Amino acid sequence: MRWTVHSEKPLYTDPWIDVRAADVELPDGHRFDHRLVRRPPGAGAVVRDDRGNVLLLWRHRFITDTWGYEIPMGGVQPDESPAQAAAREVLEETGWRTGPLRPLVYTQPSSGLMDSEHHVFVADAAQRTGEPEDTWEAERVEWVALDRVPELVREGLLVSGTSMSALLYLYATGPG
C-alpha cells in the first residue's frame, strides 16, 4: 500500500510554509497530482504542578475564528533541540520557566496533508519569572485542572490537535 512519489515541485515557499505538488502513484498504478505542505518541526510542553493542574494558554485563532485552550508551543529554531525549543516557548508564552523536561508524545497532526512534526514534552514543575514575553500569544495564561480535559474537549474549548493529543494522553496515563 505504499505510494510511489515520482517528483515534487514547489508551488509557494517562505520561511513558514512550503506548499508543493507531488506526482504520486498508487499501488494499483493510478497516478495523480497531490498537494502537500512541508513545515519545520514544532515543540511544546505540558507543564503541570503538584496539585494536578496544567499550564494552558487561552487564545484566539483567527484562521478558524475560535477561542480555545492550548499548550505553549512553537517552532524549533535551527540551533536548538526540540526540548530547548519547548522550554523557550513555555517561557516566552507564559512567563514560567520549566523544570526538567521529558518526552511525552510525538505527533504528526495532519499527516495526509503535511509533514509538520510536533514534539511535546512534560515538566512536573515550573517557576514564575514574570509576564510573558510574547504578550500577543494569549488572552490569558492559567492553571487548569488536568481532570477537566475531557470536559474541555466535549465543550469545544480544547480543539487544537496537538494540545488535545498531549493532554488526553497525559490524562489517560495518569501521574508519573
mmCIF file of N, CA and C in Angstrom, residues 21-131:
data_model
loop_
_atom_site.group_PDB
_atom_site.id
_atom_site.type_symbol
_atom_site.label_atom_id
_atom_site.label_comp_id
_atom_site.label_asym_id
_atom_site.label_seq_id
_atom_site.Cartn_x
_atom_site.Cartn_y
_atom_site.Cartn_z
ATOM 1 N N ALA A 21 3.459 20.431 -5.034
ATOM 2 C CA ALA A 21 2.670 19.489 -5.822
ATOM 3 C C ALA A 21 3.525 18.241 -5.993
ATOM 4 N N ALA A 22 2.943 17.102 -5.701
ATOM 5 C CA ALA A 22 3.665 15.837 -5.840
ATOM 6 C C ALA A 22 2.986 14.987 -6.908
ATOM 7 N N ASP A 23 3.790 14.386 -7.751
ATOM 8 C CA ASP A 23 3.317 13.416 -8.730
ATOM 9 C C ASP A 23 3.429 12.059 -8.045
ATOM 10 N N VAL A 24 2.263 11.478 -7.678
ATOM 11 C CA VAL A 24 2.258 10.224 -6.917
ATOM 12 C C VAL A 24 1.544 9.119 -7.689
ATOM 13 N N GLU A 25 1.930 7.891 -7.343
ATOM 14 C CA GLU A 25 1.320 6.716 -7.967
ATOM 15 C C GLU A 25 0.871 5.752 -6.883
ATOM 16 N N LEU A 26 -0.378 5.306 -6.983
ATOM 17 C CA LEU A 26 -0.926 4.327 -6.048
ATOM 18 C C LEU A 26 -0.428 2.925 -6.417
ATOM 19 N N PRO A 27 -0.486 1.989 -5.497
ATOM 20 C CA PRO A 27 -0.034 0.625 -5.800
ATOM 21 C C PRO A 27 -0.751 -0.014 -7.002
ATOM 22 N N ASP A 28 -1.981 0.431 -7.298
ATOM 23 C CA ASP A 28 -2.709 -0.130 -8.444
ATOM 24 C C ASP A 28 -2.320 0.523 -9.767
ATOM 25 N N GLY A 29 -1.359 1.461 -9.747
ATOM 26 C CA GLY A 29 -0.888 2.117 -10.958
ATOM 27 C C GLY A 29 -1.548 3.451 -11.252
ATOM 28 N N HIS A 30 -2.601 3.797 -10.535
ATOM 29 C CA HIS A 30 -3.256 5.099 -10.731
ATOM 30 C C HIS A 30 -2.300 6.207 -10.315
ATOM 31 N N ARG A 31 -2.132 7.203 -11.182
ATOM 32 C CA ARG A 31 -1.184 8.291 -10.941
ATOM 33 C C ARG A 31 -1.921 9.618 -10.956
ATOM 34 N N PHE A 32 -1.549 10.529 -10.031
ATOM 35 C CA PHE A 32 -2.213 11.840 -9.966
ATOM 36 C C PHE A 32 -1.337 12.833 -9.217
ATOM 37 N N ASP A 33 -1.746 14.113 -9.302
ATOM 38 C CA ASP A 33 -1.070 15.185 -8.560
ATOM 39 C C ASP A 33 -1.709 15.310 -7.188
ATOM 40 N N HIS A 34 -0.878 15.427 -6.180
ATOM 41 C CA HIS A 34 -1.346 15.587 -4.801
ATOM 42 C C HIS A 34 -0.680 16.830 -4.227
ATOM 43 N N ARG A 35 -1.418 17.654 -3.510
ATOM 44 C CA ARG A 35 -0.846 18.835 -2.869
ATOM 45 C C ARG A 35 -0.401 18.461 -1.463
ATOM 46 N N LEU A 36 0.699 19.059 -1.006
ATOM 47 C CA LEU A 36 1.197 18.811 0.335
ATOM 48 C C LEU A 36 1.871 20.053 0.873
ATOM 49 N N VAL A 37 2.021 20.080 2.174
ATOM 50 C CA VAL A 37 2.660 21.199 2.863
ATOM 51 C C VAL A 37 3.815 20.649 3.683
ATOM 52 N N ARG A 38 4.963 21.251 3.535
ATOM 53 C CA ARG A 38 6.129 20.895 4.357
ATOM 54 C C ARG A 38 6.340 22.032 5.353
ATOM 55 N N ARG A 39 6.557 21.654 6.608
ATOM 56 C CA ARG A 39 6.730 22.646 7.686
ATOM 57 C C ARG A 39 7.934 22.279 8.536
ATOM 58 N N PRO A 40 8.599 23.282 9.103
ATOM 59 C CA PRO A 40 9.655 22.974 10.076
ATOM 60 C C PRO A 40 9.039 22.318 11.315
ATOM 61 N N PRO A 41 9.832 21.601 12.086
ATOM 62 C CA PRO A 41 9.294 20.953 13.285
ATOM 63 C C PRO A 41 8.863 21.964 14.349
ATOM 64 N N GLY A 42 7.945 21.529 15.190
ATOM 65 C CA GLY A 42 7.469 22.330 16.311
ATOM 66 C C GLY A 42 7.698 21.587 17.615
ATOM 67 N N ALA A 43 7.691 22.339 18.710
ATOM 68 C CA ALA A 43 7.872 21.724 20.032
ATOM 69 C C ALA A 43 7.061 22.498 21.057
ATOM 70 N N GLY A 44 6.556 21.770 22.022
ATOM 71 C CA GLY A 44 5.779 22.382 23.089
ATOM 72 C C GLY A 44 5.887 21.551 24.347
ATOM 73 N N ALA A 45 5.201 22.016 25.377
ATOM 74 C CA ALA A 45 5.276 21.299 26.652
ATOM 75 C C ALA A 45 3.976 21.414 27.422
ATOM 76 N N VAL A 46 3.681 20.332 28.116
ATOM 77 C CA VAL A 46 2.632 20.335 29.122
ATOM 78 C C VAL A 46 3.358 20.516 30.448
ATOM 79 N N VAL A 47 3.070 21.617 31.111
ATOM 80 C CA VAL A 47 3.677 21.895 32.412
ATOM 81 C C VAL A 47 2.619 21.628 33.461
ATOM 82 N N ARG A 48 2.962 20.815 34.440
ATOM 83 C CA ARG A 48 1.983 20.521 35.488
ATOM 84 C C ARG A 48 2.560 20.855 36.855
ATOM 85 N N ASP A 49 1.647 21.069 37.804
ATOM 86 C CA ASP A 49 2.071 21.359 39.174
ATOM 87 C C ASP A 49 1.736 20.160 40.063
ATOM 88 N N ASP A 50 2.037 20.285 41.330
ATOM 89 C CA ASP A 50 1.813 19.167 42.256
ATOM 90 C C ASP A 50 0.365 19.064 42.733
ATOM 91 N N ARG A 51 -0.528 19.902 42.207
ATOM 92 C CA ARG A 51 -1.953 19.857 42.588
ATOM 93 C C ARG A 51 -2.838 19.318 41.463
ATOM 94 N N GLY A 52 -2.220 18.768 40.415
ATOM 95 C CA GLY A 52 -2.992 18.183 39.325
ATOM 96 C C GLY A 52 -3.432 19.182 38.263
ATOM 97 N N ASN A 53 -2.758 20.328 38.183
ATOM 98 C CA ASN A 53 -3.091 21.353 37.200
ATOM 99 C C ASN A 53 -2.062 21.375 36.074
ATOM 100 N N VAL A 54 -2.495 21.877 34.919
ATOM 101 C CA VAL A 54 -1.598 22.076 33.784
ATOM 102 C C VAL A 54 -1.664 23.539 33.361
ATOM 103 N N LEU A 55 -0.555 24.045 32.872
ATOM 104 C CA LEU A 55 -0.435 25.445 32.471
ATOM 105 C C LEU A 55 -0.873 25.590 31.013
ATOM 106 N N LEU A 56 -1.950 26.354 30.787
ATOM 107 C CA LEU A 56 -2.510 26.481 29.446
ATOM 108 C C LEU A 56 -2.674 27.937 29.032
ATOM 109 N N LEU A 57 -2.706 28.130 27.745
ATOM 110 C CA LEU A 57 -2.993 29.431 27.154
ATOM 111 C C LEU A 57 -4.456 29.442 26.729
ATOM 112 N N TRP A 58 -5.141 30.542 26.954
ATOM 113 C CA TRP A 58 -6.475 30.756 26.394
ATOM 114 C C TRP A 58 -6.282 31.739 25.266
ATOM 115 N N ARG A 59 -6.538 31.293 24.030
ATOM 116 C CA ARG A 59 -6.192 32.138 22.905
ATOM 117 C C ARG A 59 -7.207 32.054 21.786
ATOM 118 N N HIS A 60 -7.157 33.069 20.943
ATOM 119 C CA HIS A 60 -7.999 33.137 19.756
ATOM 120 C C HIS A 60 -7.156 32.752 18.550
ATOM 121 N N ARG A 61 -7.736 31.934 17.676
ATOM 122 C CA ARG A 61 -7.090 31.586 16.405
ATOM 123 C C ARG A 61 -7.897 32.219 15.276
ATOM 124 N N PHE A 62 -7.302 33.188 14.607
ATOM 125 C CA PHE A 62 -8.030 33.946 13.596
ATOM 126 C C PHE A 62 -8.432 33.094 12.400
ATOM 127 N N ILE A 63 -7.670 32.070 12.066
ATOM 128 C CA ILE A 63 -7.957 31.269 10.880
ATOM 129 C C ILE A 63 -9.313 30.580 11.015
ATOM 130 N N THR A 64 -9.581 30.021 12.188
ATOM 131 C CA THR A 64 -10.856 29.340 12.438
ATOM 132 C C THR A 64 -11.840 30.227 13.178
ATOM 133 N N ASP A 65 -11.389 31.424 13.603
ATOM 134 C CA ASP A 65 -12.184 32.354 14.399
ATOM 135 C C ASP A 65 -12.767 31.656 15.631
ATOM 136 N N THR A 66 -11.885 30.942 16.340
ATOM 137 C CA THR A 66 -12.298 30.222 17.543
ATOM 138 C C THR A 66 -11.380 30.548 18.714
ATOM 139 N N TRP A 67 -11.931 30.401 19.913
ATOM 140 C CA TRP A 67 -11.187 30.527 21.162
ATOM 141 C C TRP A 67 -10.985 29.127 21.730
ATOM 142 N N GLY A 68 -9.856 28.907 22.383
ATOM 143 C CA GLY A 68 -9.637 27.607 22.995
ATOM 144 C C GLY A 68 -8.385 27.571 23.832
ATOM 145 N N TYR A 69 -8.279 26.504 24.623
ATOM 146 C CA TYR A 69 -7.082 26.253 25.423
ATOM 147 C C TYR A 69 -6.039 25.549 24.567
ATOM 148 N N GLU A 70 -4.783 25.909 24.779
ATOM 149 C CA GLU A 70 -3.664 25.256 24.098
ATOM 150 C C GLU A 70 -2.476 25.181 25.031
ATOM 151 N N ILE A 71 -1.605 24.217 24.762
ATOM 152 C CA ILE A 71 -0.330 24.172 25.459
ATOM 153 C C ILE A 71 0.602 25.174 24.784
ATOM 154 N N PRO A 72 1.625 25.662 25.479
ATOM 155 C CA PRO A 72 2.617 26.523 24.829
ATOM 156 C C PRO A 72 3.394 25.707 23.789
ATOM 157 N N MET A 73 3.528 26.275 22.599
ATOM 158 C CA MET A 73 4.182 25.542 21.527
ATOM 159 C C MET A 73 4.639 26.501 20.444
ATOM 160 N N GLY A 74 5.701 26.131 19.730
ATOM 161 C CA GLY A 74 6.176 26.942 18.626
ATOM 162 C C GLY A 74 7.232 26.210 17.827
ATOM 163 N N GLY A 75 7.857 26.929 16.927
ATOM 164 C CA GLY A 75 8.839 26.337 16.031
ATOM 165 C C GLY A 75 10.172 26.058 16.689
ATOM 166 N N VAL A 76 10.828 25.013 16.210
ATOM 167 C CA VAL A 76 12.184 24.670 16.643
ATOM 168 C C VAL A 76 13.146 25.452 15.754
ATOM 169 N N GLN A 77 14.004 26.258 16.368
ATOM 170 C CA GLN A 77 14.987 27.044 15.627
ATOM 171 C C GLN A 77 16.133 26.124 15.179
ATOM 172 N N PRO A 78 16.837 26.492 14.103
ATOM 173 C CA PRO A 78 17.913 25.630 13.590
ATOM 174 C C PRO A 78 18.998 25.301 14.609
ATOM 175 N N ASP A 79 19.235 26.183 15.576
ATOM 176 C CA ASP A 79 20.326 25.973 16.534
ATOM 177 C C ASP A 79 19.873 25.346 17.854
ATOM 178 N N GLU A 80 18.662 24.790 17.918
ATOM 179 C CA GLU A 80 18.189 24.235 19.182
ATOM 180 C C GLU A 80 17.540 22.872 18.991
ATOM 181 N N SER A 81 17.525 22.118 20.079
ATOM 182 C CA SER A 81 16.856 20.825 20.085
ATOM 183 C C SER A 81 15.361 21.047 20.332
ATOM 184 N N PRO A 82 14.523 20.042 20.049
ATOM 185 C CA PRO A 82 13.103 20.192 20.362
ATOM 186 C C PRO A 82 12.851 20.496 21.850
ATOM 187 N N ALA A 83 13.613 19.882 22.749
ATOM 188 C CA ALA A 83 13.423 20.157 24.185
ATOM 189 C C ALA A 83 13.780 21.604 24.520
ATOM 190 N N GLN A 84 14.860 22.115 23.946
ATOM 191 C CA GLN A 84 15.230 23.511 24.172
ATOM 192 C C GLN A 84 14.152 24.446 23.625
ATOM 193 N N ALA A 85 13.617 24.117 22.461
ATOM 194 C CA ALA A 85 12.561 24.940 21.870
ATOM 195 C C ALA A 85 11.316 24.930 22.757
ATOM 196 N N ALA A 86 10.946 23.763 23.280
ATOM 197 C CA ALA A 86 9.769 23.665 24.143
ATOM 198 C C ALA A 86 9.948 24.533 25.389
ATOM 199 N N ALA A 87 11.112 24.459 26.024
ATOM 200 C CA ALA A 87 11.371 25.269 27.218
ATOM 201 C C ALA A 87 11.315 26.759 26.888
ATOM 202 N N ARG A 88 11.904 27.145 25.757
ATOM 203 C CA ARG A 88 11.882 28.548 25.333
ATOM 204 C C ARG A 88 10.462 29.025 25.074
ATOM 205 N N GLU A 89 9.679 28.222 24.383
ATOM 206 C CA GLU A 89 8.295 28.597 24.077
ATOM 207 C C GLU A 89 7.464 28.762 25.345
ATOM 208 N N VAL A 90 7.631 27.861 26.310
ATOM 209 C CA VAL A 90 6.886 27.992 27.565
ATOM 210 C C VAL A 90 7.230 29.313 28.233
ATOM 211 N N LEU A 91 8.510 29.635 28.325
ATOM 212 C CA LEU A 91 8.928 30.879 28.969
ATOM 213 C C LEU A 91 8.398 32.099 28.212
ATOM 214 N N GLU A 92 8.562 32.122 26.889
ATOM 215 C CA GLU A 92 8.117 33.272 26.101
ATOM 216 C C GLU A 92 6.600 33.467 26.173
ATOM 217 N N GLU A 93 5.845 32.369 26.128
ATOM 218 C CA GLU A 93 4.393 32.474 26.023
ATOM 219 C C GLU A 93 3.678 32.557 27.364
ATOM 220 N N THR A 94 4.339 32.108 28.452
ATOM 221 C CA THR A 94 3.644 32.059 29.745
ATOM 222 C C THR A 94 4.304 32.860 30.856
ATOM 223 N N GLY A 95 5.614 33.098 30.761
ATOM 224 C CA GLY A 95 6.333 33.726 31.863
ATOM 225 C C GLY A 95 6.738 32.724 32.946
ATOM 226 N N TRP A 96 6.654 31.443 32.646
ATOM 227 C CA TRP A 96 7.060 30.384 33.571
ATOM 228 C C TRP A 96 8.246 29.628 32.969
ATOM 229 N N ARG A 97 9.277 29.356 33.793
ATOM 230 C CA ARG A 97 10.438 28.567 33.382
ATOM 231 C C ARG A 97 10.206 27.128 33.835
ATOM 232 N N THR A 98 10.294 26.207 32.885
ATOM 233 C CA THR A 98 10.009 24.812 33.224
ATOM 234 C C THR A 98 11.114 24.187 34.063
ATOM 235 N N GLY A 99 10.721 23.162 34.802
ATOM 236 C CA GLY A 99 11.682 22.256 35.409
ATOM 237 C C GLY A 99 12.164 21.321 34.308
ATOM 238 N N PRO A 100 12.835 20.238 34.682
ATOM 239 C CA PRO A 100 13.328 19.295 33.665
ATOM 240 C C PRO A 100 12.188 18.787 32.768
ATOM 241 N N LEU A 101 12.486 18.698 31.497
ATOM 242 C CA LEU A 101 11.516 18.211 30.519
ATOM 243 C C LEU A 101 11.833 16.771 30.137
ATOM 244 N N ARG A 102 10.782 15.987 29.916
ATOM 245 C CA ARG A 102 10.962 14.651 29.365
ATOM 246 C C ARG A 102 9.921 14.446 28.262
ATOM 247 N N PRO A 103 10.237 13.624 27.281
ATOM 248 C CA PRO A 103 9.311 13.427 26.170
ATOM 249 C C PRO A 103 7.949 12.912 26.641
ATOM 250 N N LEU A 104 6.890 13.443 26.039
ATOM 251 C CA LEU A 104 5.526 12.993 26.334
ATOM 252 C C LEU A 104 4.914 12.325 25.110
ATOM 253 N N VAL A 105 4.771 13.060 23.998
ATOM 254 C CA VAL A 105 4.237 12.479 22.761
ATOM 255 C C VAL A 105 4.915 13.123 21.554
ATOM 256 N N TYR A 106 4.898 12.377 20.478
ATOM 257 C CA TYR A 106 5.325 12.873 19.167
ATOM 258 C C TYR A 106 4.122 12.699 18.255
ATOM 259 N N THR A 107 3.781 13.738 17.505
ATOM 260 C CA THR A 107 2.615 13.641 16.644
ATOM 261 C C THR A 107 2.855 14.340 15.316
ATOM 262 N N GLN A 108 2.183 13.848 14.303
ATOM 263 C CA GLN A 108 2.091 14.499 13.003
ATOM 264 C C GLN A 108 0.598 14.790 12.836
ATOM 265 N N PRO A 109 0.145 15.990 13.212
ATOM 266 C CA PRO A 109 -1.284 16.262 13.336
ATOM 267 C C PRO A 109 -2.123 16.182 12.070
ATOM 268 N N SER A 110 -1.515 16.241 10.911
ATOM 269 C CA SER A 110 -2.303 16.166 9.678
ATOM 270 C C SER A 110 -1.472 15.481 8.604
ATOM 271 N N SER A 111 -1.097 14.227 8.849
ATOM 272 C CA SER A 111 -0.122 13.536 8.004
ATOM 273 C C SER A 111 -0.605 13.251 6.585
ATOM 274 N N GLY A 112 -1.889 13.394 6.309
ATOM 275 C CA GLY A 112 -2.374 13.240 4.951
ATOM 276 C C GLY A 112 -2.187 14.493 4.108
ATOM 277 N N LEU A 113 -1.819 15.589 4.755
ATOM 278 C CA LEU A 113 -1.657 16.867 4.068
ATOM 279 C C LEU A 113 -0.283 17.491 4.285
ATOM 280 N N MET A 114 0.290 17.307 5.491
ATOM 281 C CA MET A 114 1.559 17.977 5.791
ATOM 282 C C MET A 114 2.471 17.103 6.632
ATOM 283 N N ASP A 115 3.758 17.468 6.629
ATOM 284 C CA ASP A 115 4.758 16.720 7.395
ATOM 285 C C ASP A 115 5.186 17.463 8.657
ATOM 286 N N SER A 116 4.295 18.198 9.261
ATOM 287 C CA SER A 116 4.606 19.003 10.438
ATOM 288 C C SER A 116 4.736 18.112 11.669
ATOM 289 N N GLU A 117 5.972 17.843 12.065
ATOM 290 C CA GLU A 117 6.184 17.000 13.244
ATOM 291 C C GLU A 117 6.176 17.855 14.505
ATOM 292 N N HIS A 118 5.478 17.375 15.522
ATOM 293 C CA HIS A 118 5.367 18.083 16.793
ATOM 294 C C HIS A 118 5.919 17.217 17.917
ATOM 295 N N HIS A 119 6.882 17.771 18.638
ATOM 296 C CA HIS A 119 7.500 17.109 19.784
ATOM 297 C C HIS A 119 6.920 17.760 21.039
ATOM 298 N N VAL A 120 6.266 16.965 21.874
ATOM 299 C CA VAL A 120 5.678 17.516 23.090
ATOM 300 C C VAL A 120 6.337 16.863 24.292
ATOM 301 N N PHE A 121 6.712 17.704 25.236
ATOM 302 C CA PHE A 121 7.384 17.275 26.451
ATOM 303 C C PHE A 121 6.484 17.544 27.646
ATOM 304 N N VAL A 122 6.868 16.996 28.785
ATOM 305 C CA VAL A 122 6.146 17.271 30.023
ATOM 306 C C VAL A 122 7.160 17.709 31.077
ATOM 307 N N ALA A 123 6.747 18.665 31.897
ATOM 308 C CA ALA A 123 7.546 19.131 33.036
ATOM 309 C C ALA A 123 6.659 19.054 34.268
ATOM 310 N N ASP A 124 7.227 18.604 35.365
ATOM 311 C CA ASP A 124 6.462 18.457 36.611
ATOM 312 C C ASP A 124 6.588 19.657 37.525
ATOM 313 N N ALA A 125 7.265 20.687 37.071
ATOM 314 C CA ALA A 125 7.426 21.888 37.881
ATOM 315 C C ALA A 125 7.776 23.067 36.985
ATOM 316 N N ALA A 126 7.505 24.248 37.495
ATOM 317 C CA ALA A 126 7.871 25.477 36.791
ATOM 318 C C ALA A 126 7.984 26.596 37.806
ATOM 319 N N GLN A 127 8.768 27.590 37.458
ATOM 320 C CA GLN A 127 8.954 28.751 38.322
ATOM 321 C C GLN A 127 8.541 30.001 37.556
ATOM 322 N N ARG A 128 7.721 30.817 38.192
ATOM 323 C CA ARG A 128 7.257 32.060 37.560
ATOM 324 C C ARG A 128 8.421 33.047 37.508
ATOM 325 N N THR A 129 8.653 33.614 36.314
ATOM 326 C CA THR A 129 9.741 34.579 36.150
ATOM 327 C C THR A 129 9.213 35.984 35.893
ATOM 328 N N GLY A 130 7.937 36.086 35.541
ATOM 329 C CA GLY A 130 7.354 37.388 35.229
ATOM 330 C C GLY A 130 6.264 37.253 34.195
ATOM 331 N N GLU A 131 5.980 38.347 33.528
ATOM 332 C CA GLU A 131 4.953 38.355 32.490
ATOM 333 C C GLU A 131 5.477 37.663 31.228
#
